[in-house]
């Protein structure tokens, strides 16, 4: 699953970055309940990815600035 690969990459990057590093990207995974439909289940991979993000003190700048806005960075 993609979230498992992203988690692994974040773990690898942890040893190569310092506290001033900026990691940019769009992981296309609904990490927040805000982005999930009521039918979507929270997979073990997503729980582990969220845990890794929290342990590494990674900040989602968009979510920090817009804590309640349910918008996407991609739409069609």
Short mmCIF file of N, CA, C and O in Angstrom, two decimals:
data_model
loop_
_atom_site.label_atom_id
_atom_site.label_comp_id
_atom_site.label_asym_id
_atom_site.label_seq_id
_atom_site.Cartn_x
_atom_site.Cartn_y
_atom_site.Cartn_z
N UNK A 1 0.84 -1.19 0.00
CA UNK A 1 0.00 0.00 0.00
C UNK A 1 0.88 1.25 0.00
O UNK A 1 1.96 1.28 0.57
N UNK A 2 0.40 2.31 -0.58
CA UNK A 2 1.17 3.55 -0.71
C UNK A 2 1.55 4.13 0.64
O UNK A 2 2.67 4.62 0.82
N UNK A 3 0.64 4.09 1.61
CA UNK A 3 0.94 4.68 2.92
C UNK A 3 2.08 3.95 3.62
O UNK A 3 2.86 4.56 4.35
N UNK A 4 2.23 2.66 3.36
CA UNK A 4 3.33 1.89 3.93
C UNK A 4 4.66 2.35 3.32
O UNK A 4 5.66 2.50 4.03
N UNK A 5 4.67 2.59 2.01
CA UNK A 5 5.88 3.08 1.33
C UNK A 5 6.25 4.49 1.80
O UNK A 5 7.42 4.80 1.97
N UNK A 6 5.25 5.33 1.99
CA UNK A 6 5.49 6.70 2.45
C UNK A 6 6.06 6.66 3.86
O UNK A 6 7.03 7.37 4.18
N UNK A 7 5.50 5.82 4.71
CA UNK A 7 5.99 5.67 6.08
C UNK A 7 7.46 5.27 6.07
O UNK A 7 8.28 5.84 6.79
N UNK A 8 7.81 4.29 5.25
CA UNK A 8 9.20 3.83 5.16
C UNK A 8 10.12 4.95 4.69
O UNK A 8 11.21 5.13 5.22
N UNK A 9 9.69 5.72 3.71
CA UNK A 9 10.51 6.83 3.20
C UNK A 9 10.71 7.90 4.28
O UNK A 9 11.81 8.44 4.42
N UNK A 10 9.69 8.20 5.05
CA UNK A 10 9.83 9.17 6.13
C UNK A 10 10.82 8.70 7.18
O UNK A 10 11.62 9.48 7.70
N UNK A 11 10.79 7.41 7.48
CA UNK A 11 11.74 6.84 8.44
C UNK A 11 13.16 6.96 7.89
O UNK A 11 14.09 7.33 8.63
N UNK A 12 13.34 6.68 6.61
CA UNK A 12 14.66 6.81 5.99
C UNK A 12 15.15 8.26 6.00
O UNK A 12 16.32 8.53 6.28
N UNK A 13 14.26 9.19 5.71
CA UNK A 13 14.62 10.61 5.66
C UNK A 13 14.97 11.17 7.04
O UNK A 13 15.73 12.13 7.15
N UNK A 14 14.42 10.56 8.08
CA UNK A 14 14.66 11.06 9.44
C UNK A 14 16.15 11.12 9.75
O UNK A 14 16.62 12.07 10.36
N UNK A 15 16.91 10.15 9.30
CA UNK A 15 18.34 10.14 9.56
C UNK A 15 19.13 11.10 8.70
O UNK A 15 20.31 11.35 8.96
N UNK A 16 18.52 11.64 7.67
CA UNK A 16 19.21 12.52 6.73
C UNK A 16 18.82 13.98 6.84
O UNK A 16 19.32 14.82 6.10
N UNK A 17 17.92 14.30 7.76
CA UNK A 17 17.43 15.67 7.87
C UNK A 17 17.64 16.19 9.29
O UNK A 17 17.88 15.42 10.22
N UNK A 18 17.54 17.50 9.45
CA UNK A 18 17.59 18.09 10.78
C UNK A 18 16.28 18.85 11.02
O UNK A 18 15.37 18.81 10.19
N UNK A 19 16.21 19.56 12.15
CA UNK A 19 14.94 20.21 12.51
C UNK A 19 14.54 21.35 11.59
O UNK A 19 13.40 21.80 11.62
N UNK A 20 15.43 21.80 10.72
CA UNK A 20 15.08 22.88 9.80
C UNK A 20 14.70 22.36 8.41
O UNK A 20 14.45 23.15 7.51
N UNK A 21 14.62 21.05 8.24
CA UNK A 21 14.30 20.47 6.93
C UNK A 21 12.82 20.69 6.60
O UNK A 21 11.96 20.69 7.47
N UNK A 22 12.58 20.88 5.33
CA UNK A 22 11.21 21.01 4.83
C UNK A 22 10.99 19.88 3.84
O UNK A 22 11.71 19.74 2.86
N UNK A 23 9.97 19.06 4.11
CA UNK A 23 9.61 17.97 3.22
C UNK A 23 8.30 18.37 2.55
O UNK A 23 7.34 18.72 3.23
N UNK A 24 8.29 18.35 1.23
CA UNK A 24 7.12 18.81 0.49
C UNK A 24 6.56 17.65 -0.33
O UNK A 24 7.30 16.88 -0.92
N UNK A 25 5.26 17.55 -0.35
CA UNK A 25 4.64 16.53 -1.18
C UNK A 25 3.18 16.37 -0.85
O UNK A 25 2.66 16.95 0.10
N UNK A 26 2.53 15.59 -1.64
CA UNK A 26 1.11 15.28 -1.45
C UNK A 26 1.01 13.76 -1.43
O UNK A 26 1.28 13.11 -2.44
N UNK A 27 0.65 13.20 -0.31
CA UNK A 27 0.68 11.74 -0.20
C UNK A 27 -0.62 11.07 -0.67
O UNK A 27 -0.70 9.86 -0.71
N UNK A 28 -1.62 11.87 -1.01
CA UNK A 28 -2.88 11.33 -1.55
C UNK A 28 -3.47 10.22 -0.69
O UNK A 28 -3.96 9.22 -1.20
N UNK A 29 -3.38 10.40 0.60
CA UNK A 29 -3.93 9.44 1.55
C UNK A 29 -4.75 10.21 2.58
O UNK A 29 -4.26 11.17 3.15
N UNK A 30 -5.99 9.82 2.79
CA UNK A 30 -6.82 10.54 3.76
C UNK A 30 -6.39 10.24 5.20
O UNK A 30 -6.84 9.28 5.81
N UNK A 31 -5.49 11.05 5.74
CA UNK A 31 -4.97 10.83 7.08
C UNK A 31 -5.95 11.28 8.16
O UNK A 31 -6.01 10.72 9.24
N UNK A 32 -6.72 12.28 7.86
CA UNK A 32 -7.67 12.84 8.81
C UNK A 32 -9.08 12.30 8.55
O UNK A 32 -9.45 12.04 7.41
N UNK A 33 -9.85 12.15 9.61
CA UNK A 33 -11.24 11.72 9.44
C UNK A 33 -12.03 12.71 8.59
O UNK A 33 -13.02 12.35 7.97
N UNK A 34 -11.57 13.94 8.56
CA UNK A 34 -12.24 14.99 7.79
C UNK A 34 -12.33 14.61 6.31
O UNK A 34 -13.26 14.99 5.62
N UNK A 35 -11.35 13.84 5.81
CA UNK A 35 -11.30 13.52 4.40
C UNK A 35 -11.86 12.14 4.07
O UNK A 35 -11.86 11.74 2.93
N UNK A 36 -12.32 11.43 5.05
CA UNK A 36 -12.86 10.09 4.81
C UNK A 36 -14.37 10.13 4.71
O UNK A 36 -15.02 10.85 5.45
N UNK A 37 -14.90 9.30 3.84
CA UNK A 37 -16.35 9.14 3.82
C UNK A 37 -16.71 8.23 4.99
O UNK A 37 -15.86 7.55 5.55
N UNK A 38 -17.95 8.22 5.34
CA UNK A 38 -18.39 7.40 6.48
C UNK A 38 -18.17 5.90 6.20
O UNK A 38 -18.14 5.10 7.12
N UNK A 39 -18.01 5.53 4.93
CA UNK A 39 -17.81 4.13 4.57
C UNK A 39 -16.35 3.70 4.62
O UNK A 39 -16.06 2.52 4.66
N UNK A 40 -15.44 4.66 4.60
CA UNK A 40 -14.02 4.31 4.58
C UNK A 40 -13.54 3.88 5.95
O UNK A 40 -13.82 4.54 6.95
N UNK A 41 -12.84 2.79 5.98
CA UNK A 41 -12.26 2.30 7.22
C UNK A 41 -10.83 2.84 7.35
O UNK A 41 -10.18 3.14 6.37
N UNK A 42 -10.37 2.93 8.58
CA UNK A 42 -9.00 3.36 8.84
C UNK A 42 -8.14 2.10 8.84
O UNK A 42 -8.27 1.25 9.71
N UNK A 43 -7.26 2.00 7.86
CA UNK A 43 -6.42 0.81 7.75
C UNK A 43 -5.26 0.88 8.75
O UNK A 43 -4.89 1.95 9.24
N UNK A 44 -4.68 -0.26 9.02
CA UNK A 44 -3.52 -0.35 9.90
C UNK A 44 -2.37 0.49 9.34
O UNK A 44 -1.65 1.15 10.09
N UNK A 45 -2.19 0.48 8.02
CA UNK A 45 -1.11 1.26 7.39
C UNK A 45 -1.28 2.76 7.63
O UNK A 45 -0.30 3.47 7.88
N UNK A 46 -2.51 3.25 7.56
CA UNK A 46 -2.75 4.67 7.78
C UNK A 46 -2.53 5.02 9.25
O UNK A 46 -1.95 6.06 9.57
N UNK A 47 -2.94 4.15 10.16
CA UNK A 47 -2.70 4.37 11.58
C UNK A 47 -1.20 4.45 11.84
O UNK A 47 -0.72 5.33 12.55
N UNK A 48 -0.44 3.53 11.24
CA UNK A 48 1.01 3.53 11.42
C UNK A 48 1.66 4.76 10.80
O UNK A 48 2.60 5.32 11.35
N UNK A 49 1.17 5.19 9.64
CA UNK A 49 1.70 6.39 9.00
C UNK A 49 1.45 7.61 9.87
O UNK A 49 2.35 8.43 10.10
N UNK A 50 0.24 7.75 10.40
CA UNK A 50 -0.07 8.87 11.30
C UNK A 50 0.82 8.83 12.53
O UNK A 50 1.29 9.87 12.99
N UNK A 51 1.07 7.66 13.05
CA UNK A 51 1.94 7.51 14.22
C UNK A 51 3.36 7.98 13.90
O UNK A 51 3.98 8.70 14.68
N UNK A 52 3.88 7.57 12.74
CA UNK A 52 5.22 7.98 12.32
C UNK A 52 5.29 9.49 12.15
O UNK A 52 6.25 10.13 12.59
N UNK A 53 4.29 10.07 11.53
CA UNK A 53 4.24 11.53 11.33
C UNK A 53 4.26 12.24 12.68
O UNK A 53 5.00 13.20 12.88
N UNK A 54 3.49 11.74 13.63
CA UNK A 54 3.44 12.37 14.96
C UNK A 54 4.75 12.19 15.71
O UNK A 54 5.23 13.13 16.35
N UNK A 55 5.35 11.02 15.63
CA UNK A 55 6.61 10.75 16.33
C UNK A 55 7.75 11.61 15.80
O UNK A 55 8.65 11.99 16.54
N UNK A 56 7.71 11.92 14.52
CA UNK A 56 8.78 12.71 13.91
C UNK A 56 8.49 14.22 13.95
O UNK A 56 9.23 15.00 13.40
N UNK A 57 7.40 14.59 14.60
CA UNK A 57 7.02 16.00 14.71
C UNK A 57 6.89 16.67 13.35
O UNK A 57 7.27 17.83 13.17
N UNK A 58 6.34 15.95 12.38
CA UNK A 58 6.10 16.52 11.06
C UNK A 58 4.81 17.33 11.13
O UNK A 58 3.81 16.88 11.67
N UNK A 59 4.86 18.54 10.58
CA UNK A 59 3.72 19.44 10.63
C UNK A 59 3.13 19.61 9.24
O UNK A 59 3.84 19.90 8.28
N UNK A 60 1.83 19.44 9.13
CA UNK A 60 1.10 19.70 7.89
C UNK A 60 0.73 21.18 7.91
O UNK A 60 -0.20 21.59 8.61
N UNK A 61 1.48 21.99 7.19
CA UNK A 61 1.29 23.44 7.23
C UNK A 61 -0.12 23.84 6.79
O UNK A 61 -0.74 24.71 7.38
N UNK A 62 -0.63 23.19 5.74
CA UNK A 62 -1.98 23.53 5.28
C UNK A 62 -2.99 23.27 6.39
O UNK A 62 -3.86 24.10 6.68
N UNK A 63 -2.87 22.13 7.06
CA UNK A 63 -3.81 21.78 8.13
C UNK A 63 -3.63 22.72 9.32
O UNK A 63 -4.60 23.08 9.98
N UNK A 64 -2.41 23.15 9.58
CA UNK A 64 -2.16 24.09 10.66
C UNK A 64 -2.86 25.42 10.40
O UNK A 64 -3.47 26.01 11.29
N UNK A 65 -2.79 25.89 9.15
CA UNK A 65 -3.40 27.17 8.80
C UNK A 65 -4.90 27.07 8.55
O UNK A 65 -5.63 28.06 8.67
N UNK A 66 -5.38 25.88 8.18
CA UNK A 66 -6.80 25.67 7.86
C UNK A 66 -7.29 24.41 8.58
O UNK A 66 -7.58 23.39 7.95
N UNK A 67 -7.44 24.47 9.89
CA UNK A 67 -7.74 23.26 10.67
C UNK A 67 -9.10 22.62 10.42
O UNK A 67 -9.28 21.43 10.66
N UNK A 68 -10.04 23.37 9.90
CA UNK A 68 -11.38 22.80 9.70
C UNK A 68 -11.85 22.81 8.25
O UNK A 68 -12.98 22.43 7.97
N UNK A 69 -11.00 23.22 7.34
CA UNK A 69 -11.38 23.30 5.93
C UNK A 69 -11.18 21.94 5.26
O UNK A 69 -10.10 21.40 5.26
N UNK A 70 -12.24 21.39 4.72
CA UNK A 70 -12.18 20.09 4.04
C UNK A 70 -12.01 20.34 2.55
O UNK A 70 -12.94 20.22 1.76
N UNK A 71 -10.80 20.71 2.15
CA UNK A 71 -10.49 20.93 0.74
C UNK A 71 -9.36 20.01 0.34
O UNK A 71 -8.61 19.54 1.18
N UNK A 72 -9.25 19.79 -0.94
CA UNK A 72 -8.22 18.92 -1.46
C UNK A 72 -7.23 19.72 -2.30
O UNK A 72 -7.57 20.77 -2.84
N UNK A 73 -6.00 19.20 -2.41
CA UNK A 73 -5.03 19.87 -3.25
C UNK A 73 -5.19 19.47 -4.71
O UNK A 73 -4.60 20.06 -5.59
N UNK A 74 -5.97 18.44 -4.97
CA UNK A 74 -6.23 17.97 -6.33
C UNK A 74 -7.72 17.74 -6.48
O UNK A 74 -8.36 17.20 -5.59
N UNK A 75 -8.27 18.13 -7.60
CA UNK A 75 -9.67 17.84 -7.89
C UNK A 75 -9.84 17.71 -9.37
O UNK A 75 -8.99 18.12 -10.15
N UNK A 76 -10.90 17.05 -9.79
CA UNK A 76 -11.17 16.91 -11.21
C UNK A 76 -12.61 17.25 -11.52
O UNK A 76 -13.43 17.36 -10.66
#
